[in-house]
PDB file of N, CA and C in Angstrom:
ATOM      1  N   UNK A 300      60.543 114.244  95.766  1.00 63.00           N
ATOM      2  CA  UNK A 300      61.195 112.981  96.080  1.00 63.00           C
ATOM      3  C   UNK A 300      62.448 112.775  95.238  1.00 63.00           C
ATOM      4  N   UNK A 301      63.379 112.023  95.783  1.00 84.00           N
ATOM      5  CA  UNK A 301      64.603 111.735  95.044  1.00 84.00           C
ATOM      6  C   UNK A 301      64.719 110.239  94.791  1.00 84.00           C
ATOM      7  N   UNK A 302      65.561 109.910  93.827  1.00 90.00           N
ATOM      8  CA  UNK A 302      65.834 108.506  93.503  1.00 90.00           C
ATOM      9  C   UNK A 302      67.336 108.297  93.542  1.00 90.00           C
ATOM     10  N   UNK A 303      67.749 107.140  94.012  1.00 92.00           N
ATOM     11  CA  UNK A 303      69.163 106.790  94.062  1.00 92.00           C
ATOM     12  C   UNK A 303      69.333 105.463  93.351  1.00 92.00           C
ATOM     13  N   UNK A 304      70.249 105.430  92.387  1.00 92.00           N
ATOM     14  CA  UNK A 304      70.558 104.202  91.657  1.00 92.00           C
ATOM     15  C   UNK A 304      72.054 103.972  91.718  1.00 92.00           C
ATOM     16  N   UNK A 305      72.468 102.752  92.004  1.00 95.00           N
ATOM     17  CA  UNK A 305      73.886 102.422  92.103  1.00 95.00           C
ATOM     18  C   UNK A 305      74.193 101.221  91.223  1.00 95.00           C
ATOM     19  N   UNK A 306      75.283 101.320  90.487  1.00 94.00           N
ATOM     20  CA  UNK A 306      75.765 100.248  89.620  1.00 94.00           C
ATOM     21  C   UNK A 306      77.192  99.942  90.016  1.00 94.00           C
ATOM     22  N   UNK A 307      77.567  98.669  90.080  1.00 96.00           N
ATOM     23  CA  UNK A 307      78.959  98.314  90.359  1.00 96.00           C
ATOM     24  C   UNK A 307      79.614  97.819  89.077  1.00 96.00           C
ATOM     25  N   UNK A 308      80.878  98.168  88.924  1.00 95.00           N
ATOM     26  CA  UNK A 308      81.659  97.743  87.761  1.00 95.00           C
ATOM     27  C   UNK A 308      83.007  97.216  88.227  1.00 95.00           C
ATOM     28  N   UNK A 309      83.566  96.324  87.444  1.00 96.00           N
ATOM     29  CA  UNK A 309      84.876  95.750  87.746  1.00 96.00           C
ATOM     30  C   UNK A 309      85.967  96.686  87.245  1.00 96.00           C
ATOM     31  N   UNK A 310      86.882  97.041  88.137  1.00 96.00           N
ATOM     32  CA  UNK A 310      88.040  97.862  87.786  1.00 96.00           C
ATOM     33  C   UNK A 310      89.261  97.180  88.396  1.00 96.00           C
ATOM     34  N   UNK A 311      89.901  96.295  87.639  1.00 97.00           N
ATOM     35  CA  UNK A 311      91.053  95.563  88.174  1.00 97.00           C
ATOM     36  C   UNK A 311      92.130  96.509  88.715  1.00 97.00           C
ATOM     37  N   UNK A 312      92.603  96.215  89.914  1.00 97.00           N
ATOM     38  CA  UNK A 312      93.648  97.014  90.541  1.00 97.00           C
ATOM     39  C   UNK A 312      93.129  98.113  91.455  1.00 97.00           C
ATOM     40  N   UNK A 313      91.823  98.383  91.417  1.00 97.00           N
ATOM     41  CA  UNK A 313      91.263  99.409  92.301  1.00 97.00           C
ATOM     42  C   UNK A 313      91.343  98.939  93.746  1.00 97.00           C
ATOM     43  N   UNK A 314      91.713  99.855  94.639  1.00 98.00           N
ATOM     44  CA  UNK A 314      91.875  99.556  96.057  1.00 98.00           C
ATOM     45  C   UNK A 314      90.962 100.477  96.847  1.00 98.00           C
ATOM     46  N   UNK A 315      90.271  99.928  97.851  1.00 98.00           N
ATOM     47  CA  UNK A 315      89.412 100.748  98.701  1.00 98.00           C
ATOM     48  C   UNK A 315      90.216 101.934  99.214  1.00 98.00           C
ATOM     49  N   UNK A 316      89.670 103.117  99.070  1.00 97.00           N
ATOM     50  CA  UNK A 316      90.349 104.346  99.484  1.00 97.00           C
ATOM     51  C   UNK A 316      90.947 105.113  98.318  1.00 97.00           C
ATOM     52  N   UNK A 317      91.149 104.450  97.151  1.00 98.00           N
ATOM     53  CA  UNK A 317      91.615 105.170  95.967  1.00 98.00           C
ATOM     54  C   UNK A 317      90.543 106.167  95.529  1.00 98.00           C
ATOM     55  N   UNK A 318      90.930 107.382  95.160  1.00 98.00           N
ATOM     56  CA  UNK A 318      89.940 108.313  94.617  1.00 98.00           C
ATOM     57  C   UNK A 318      89.537 107.903  93.206  1.00 98.00           C
ATOM     58  N   UNK A 319      88.317 108.235  92.825  1.00 97.00           N
ATOM     59  CA  UNK A 319      87.881 107.956  91.462  1.00 97.00           C
ATOM     60  C   UNK A 319      87.030 109.108  90.942  1.00 97.00           C
ATOM     61  N   UNK A 320      86.935 109.156  89.625  1.00 97.00           N
ATOM     62  CA  UNK A 320      86.158 110.174  88.924  1.00 97.00           C
ATOM     63  C   UNK A 320      85.287 109.472  87.908  1.00 97.00           C
ATOM     64  N   UNK A 321      84.046 109.934  87.764  1.00 97.00           N
ATOM     65  CA  UNK A 321      83.146 109.356  86.774  1.00 97.00           C
ATOM     66  C   UNK A 321      82.803 110.426  85.738  1.00 97.00           C
ATOM     67  N   UNK A 322      82.847 110.025  84.469  1.00 96.00           N
ATOM     68  CA  UNK A 322      82.455 110.900  83.368  1.00 96.00           C
ATOM     69  C   UNK A 322      81.190 110.354  82.734  1.00 96.00           C
ATOM     70  N   UNK A 323      80.168 111.181  82.648  1.00 95.00           N
ATOM     71  CA  UNK A 323      78.883 110.764  82.086  1.00 95.00           C
ATOM     72  C   UNK A 323      78.737 111.307  80.665  1.00 95.00           C
ATOM     73  N   UNK A 324      78.165 110.511  79.757  1.00 95.00           N
ATOM     74  CA  UNK A 324      77.909 111.019  78.412  1.00 95.00           C
ATOM     75  C   UNK A 324      76.841 112.117  78.461  1.00 95.00           C
ATOM     76  N   UNK A 325      76.905 113.049  77.536  1.00 95.00           N
ATOM     77  CA  UNK A 325      75.996 114.198  77.539  1.00 95.00           C
ATOM     78  C   UNK A 325      74.526 113.786  77.589  1.00 95.00           C
ATOM     79  N   UNK A 326      74.163 112.722  76.911  1.00 93.00           N
ATOM     80  CA  UNK A 326      72.775 112.289  76.883  1.00 93.00           C
ATOM     81  C   UNK A 326      72.268 111.746  78.205  1.00 93.00           C
ATOM     82  N   UNK A 327      73.181 111.424  79.117  1.00 94.00           N
ATOM     83  CA  UNK A 327      72.787 110.873  80.417  1.00 94.00           C
ATOM     84  C   UNK A 327      72.755 111.927  81.515  1.00 94.00           C
ATOM     85  N   UNK A 328      73.103 113.156  81.175  1.00 94.00           N
ATOM     86  CA  UNK A 328      73.087 114.242  82.150  1.00 94.00           C
ATOM     87  C   UNK A 328      71.657 114.774  82.245  1.00 94.00           C
ATOM     88  N   UNK A 329      71.158 114.926  83.471  1.00 91.00           N
ATOM     89  CA  UNK A 329      69.810 115.438  83.696  1.00 91.00           C
ATOM     90  C   UNK A 329      69.886 116.795  84.401  1.00 91.00           C
ATOM     91  N   UNK A 330      68.747 117.444  84.512  1.00 92.00           N
ATOM     92  CA  UNK A 330      68.709 118.779  85.128  1.00 92.00           C
ATOM     93  C   UNK A 330      69.105 118.761  86.602  1.00 92.00           C
ATOM     94  N   UNK A 331      68.744 117.708  87.328  1.00 91.00           N
ATOM     95  CA  UNK A 331      69.029 117.683  88.769  1.00 91.00           C
ATOM     96  C   UNK A 331      69.939 116.535  89.193  1.00 91.00           C
ATOM     97  N   UNK A 332      70.339 115.684  88.263  1.00 92.00           N
ATOM     98  CA  UNK A 332      71.106 114.496  88.606  1.00 92.00           C
ATOM     99  C   UNK A 332      72.564 114.778  88.922  1.00 92.00           C
ATOM    100  N   UNK A 333      73.118 113.933  89.759  1.00 94.00           N
ATOM    101  CA  UNK A 333      74.527 114.022  90.124  1.00 94.00           C
ATOM    102  C   UNK A 333      75.105 112.612  90.175  1.00 94.00           C
ATOM    103  N   UNK A 334      76.178 112.375  89.406  1.00 96.00           N
ATOM    104  CA  UNK A 334      76.874 111.089  89.399  1.00 96.00           C
ATOM    105  C   UNK A 334      78.112 111.188  90.271  1.00 96.00           C
ATOM    106  N   UNK A 335      78.417 110.129  91.002  1.00 96.00           N
ATOM    107  CA  UNK A 335      79.657 110.070  91.762  1.00 96.00           C
ATOM    108  C   UNK A 335      80.069 108.622  91.939  1.00 96.00           C
ATOM    109  N   UNK A 336      81.304 108.405  92.342  1.00 98.00           N
ATOM    110  CA  UNK A 336      81.813 107.031  92.448  1.00 98.00           C
ATOM    111  C   UNK A 336      82.738 106.883  93.641  1.00 98.00           C
ATOM    112  N   UNK A 337      82.954 105.618  94.016  1.00 98.00           N
ATOM    113  CA  UNK A 337      83.919 105.272  95.061  1.00 98.00           C
ATOM    114  C   UNK A 337      84.328 103.823  94.855  1.00 98.00           C
ATOM    115  N   UNK A 338      85.516 103.482  95.345  1.00 98.00           N
ATOM    116  CA  UNK A 338      85.971 102.095  95.298  1.00 98.00           C
ATOM    117  C   UNK A 338      85.319 101.404  96.482  1.00 98.00           C
ATOM    118  N   UNK A 339      84.367 100.513  96.190  1.00 98.00           N
ATOM    119  CA  UNK A 339      83.567  99.898  97.245  1.00 98.00           C
ATOM    120  C   UNK A 339      84.131  98.569  97.744  1.00 98.00           C
ATOM    121  N   UNK A 340      85.028  97.973  96.986  1.00 98.00           N
ATOM    122  CA  UNK A 340      85.712  96.730  97.368  1.00 98.00           C
ATOM    123  C   UNK A 340      86.924  96.597  96.447  1.00 98.00           C
ATOM    124  N   UNK A 341      87.824  95.690  96.775  1.00 98.00           N
ATOM    125  CA  UNK A 341      88.978  95.470  95.901  1.00 98.00           C
ATOM    126  C   UNK A 341      88.484  95.141  94.493  1.00 98.00           C
ATOM    127  N   UNK A 342      88.966  95.893  93.503  1.00 98.00           N
ATOM    128  CA  UNK A 342      88.643  95.692  92.089  1.00 98.00           C
ATOM    129  C   UNK A 342      87.200  96.037  91.717  1.00 98.00           C
ATOM    130  N   UNK A 343      86.478  96.731  92.593  1.00 98.00           N
ATOM    131  CA  UNK A 343      85.075  97.081  92.321  1.00 98.00           C
ATOM    132  C   UNK A 343      84.846  98.567  92.590  1.00 98.00           C
ATOM    133  N   UNK A 344      84.235  99.250  91.625  1.00 98.00           N
ATOM    134  CA  UNK A 344      83.850 100.646  91.789  1.00 98.00           C
ATOM    135  C   UNK A 344      82.332 100.738  91.725  1.00 98.00           C
ATOM    136  N   UNK A 345      81.756 101.482  92.656  1.00 98.00           N
ATOM    137  CA  UNK A 345      80.318 101.758  92.636  1.00 98.00           C
ATOM    138  C   UNK A 345      80.105 103.142  92.039  1.00 98.00           C
ATOM    139  N   UNK A 346      79.158 103.245  91.116  1.00 97.00           N
ATOM    140  CA  UNK A 346      78.786 104.521  90.516  1.00 97.00           C
ATOM    141  C   UNK A 346      77.342 104.787  90.921  1.00 97.00           C
ATOM    142  N   UNK A 347      77.102 105.951  91.479  1.00 96.00           N
ATOM    143  CA  UNK A 347      75.765 106.273  91.987  1.00 96.00           C
ATOM    144  C   UNK A 347      75.218 107.510  91.283  1.00 96.00           C
ATOM    145  N   UNK A 348      73.907 107.475  91.029  1.00 94.00           N
ATOM    146  CA  UNK A 348      73.168 108.615  90.497  1.00 94.00           C
ATOM    147  C   UNK A 348      72.121 109.017  91.523  1.00 94.00           C
ATOM    148  N   UNK A 349      72.189 110.264  91.969  1.00 94.00           N
ATOM    149  CA  UNK A 349      71.145 110.861  92.802  1.00 94.00           C
ATOM    150  C   UNK A 349      70.402 111.832  91.903  1.00 94.00           C
ATOM    151  N   UNK A 350      69.088 111.669  91.798  1.00 92.00           N
ATOM    152  CA  UNK A 350      68.323 112.519  90.891  1.00 92.00           C
ATOM    153  C   UNK A 350      66.887 112.681  91.365  1.00 92.00           C
ATOM    154  N   UNK A 351      66.191 113.622  90.753  1.00 88.00           N
ATOM    155  CA  UNK A 351      64.765 113.786  90.981  1.00 88.00           C
ATOM    156  C   UNK A 351      64.073 112.516  90.515  1.00 88.00           C
ATOM    157  N   UNK A 352      63.129 112.021  91.267  1.00 84.00           N
ATOM    158  CA  UNK A 352      62.484 110.731  90.977  1.00 84.00           C
ATOM    159  C   UNK A 352      61.798 110.698  89.612  1.00 84.00           C
ATOM    160  N   UNK A 353      61.490 111.852  89.028  1.00 87.00           N
ATOM    161  CA  UNK A 353      60.788 111.866  87.740  1.00 87.00           C
ATOM    162  C   UNK A 353      61.727 111.844  86.548  1.00 87.00           C
ATOM    163  N   UNK A 354      63.028 111.989  86.776  1.00 89.00           N
ATOM    164  CA  UNK A 354      63.996 112.000  85.669  1.00 89.00           C
ATOM    165  C   UNK A 354      64.429 110.582  85.317  1.00 89.00           C
ATOM    166  N   UNK A 355      64.618 110.348  84.032  1.00 88.00           N
ATOM    167  CA  UNK A 355      65.055 109.045  83.551  1.00 88.00           C
ATOM    168  C   UNK A 355      66.190 109.269  82.551  1.00 88.00           C
ATOM    169  N   UNK A 356      67.448 109.259  83.010  1.00 91.00           N
ATOM    170  CA  UNK A 356      68.556 109.537  82.106  1.00 91.00           C
ATOM    171  C   UNK A 356      68.727 108.445  81.050  1.00 91.00           C
ATOM    172  N   UNK A 357      69.227 108.851  79.899  1.00 93.00           N
ATOM    173  CA  UNK A 357      69.493 107.903  78.819  1.00 93.00           C
ATOM    174  C   UNK A 357      70.673 107.010  79.196  1.00 93.00           C
ATOM    175  N   UNK A 358      70.670 105.793  78.670  1.00 93.00           N
ATOM    176  CA  UNK A 358      71.828 104.916  78.886  1.00 93.00           C
ATOM    177  C   UNK A 358      72.976 105.420  78.018  1.00 93.00           C
ATOM    178  N   UNK A 359      74.162 105.014  78.357  1.00 93.00           N
ATOM    179  CA  UNK A 359      75.331 105.439  77.606  1.00 93.00           C
ATOM    180  C   UNK A 359      76.580 104.804  78.158  1.00 93.00           C
ATOM    181  N   UNK A 360      77.700 105.117  77.557  1.00 94.00           N
ATOM    182  CA  UNK A 360      78.988 104.602  78.004  1.00 94.00           C
ATOM    183  C   UNK A 360      79.631 105.630  78.920  1.00 94.00           C
ATOM    184  N   UNK A 361      79.855 105.213  80.156  1.00 94.00           N
ATOM    185  CA  UNK A 361      80.468 106.093  81.155  1.00 94.00           C
ATOM    186  C   UNK A 361      81.959 105.773  81.250  1.00 94.00           C
ATOM    187  N   UNK A 362      82.718 106.757  81.721  1.00 95.00           N
ATOM    188  CA  UNK A 362      84.148 106.569  81.941  1.00 95.00           C
ATOM    189  C   UNK A 362      84.419 106.689  83.438  1.00 95.00           C
ATOM    190  N   UNK A 363      85.155 105.734  83.987  1.00 96.00           N
ATOM    191  CA  UNK A 363      85.562 105.794  85.386  1.00 96.00           C
ATOM    192  C   UNK A 363      87.084 105.740  85.439  1.00 96.00           C
ATOM    193  N   UNK A 364      87.674 106.685  86.164  1.00 97.00           N
ATOM    194  CA  UNK A 364      89.120 106.723  86.336  1.00 97.00           C
ATOM    195  C   UNK A 364      89.428 106.573  87.819  1.00 97.00           C
ATOM    196  N   UNK A 365      90.235 105.579  88.157  1.00 98.00           N
ATOM    197  CA  UNK A 365      90.667 105.372  89.537  1.00 98.00           C
ATOM    198  C   UNK A 365      92.128 105.813  89.620  1.00 98.00           C
ATOM    199  N   UNK A 366      92.409 106.701  90.579  1.00 97.00           N
ATOM    200  CA  UNK A 366      93.762 107.212  90.763  1.00 97.00           C
ATOM    201  C   UNK A 366      94.448 106.437  91.864  1.00 97.00           C
ATOM    202  N   UNK A 367      95.636 105.943  91.557  1.00 93.00           N
ATOM    203  CA  UNK A 367      96.411 105.220  92.568  1.00 93.00           C
ATOM    204  C   UNK A 367      97.629 106.040  92.923  1.00 93.00           C
ATOM    205  N   UNK A 368      97.783 106.313  94.224  1.00 86.00           N
ATOM    206  CA  UNK A 368      98.924 107.143  94.659  1.00 86.00           C
ATOM    207  C   UNK A 368     100.257 106.462  94.415  1.00 86.00           C
TER     208      UNK A 368
END
């Protein structure tokens, strides 16, 4: 089984369609987990973790970069 967790964060100036990149701290990286992000609304970025349901990543400070053309 898999687990999906999504967190939204405020990123002033982010526009739907802008590409983004998420950086996870080493302690939050799991064996099967994958983090990704997208601009889900004006000024809002969603960060999602898809992982094995038995994994519980550590909390930490993540970095999100939104690229504006």
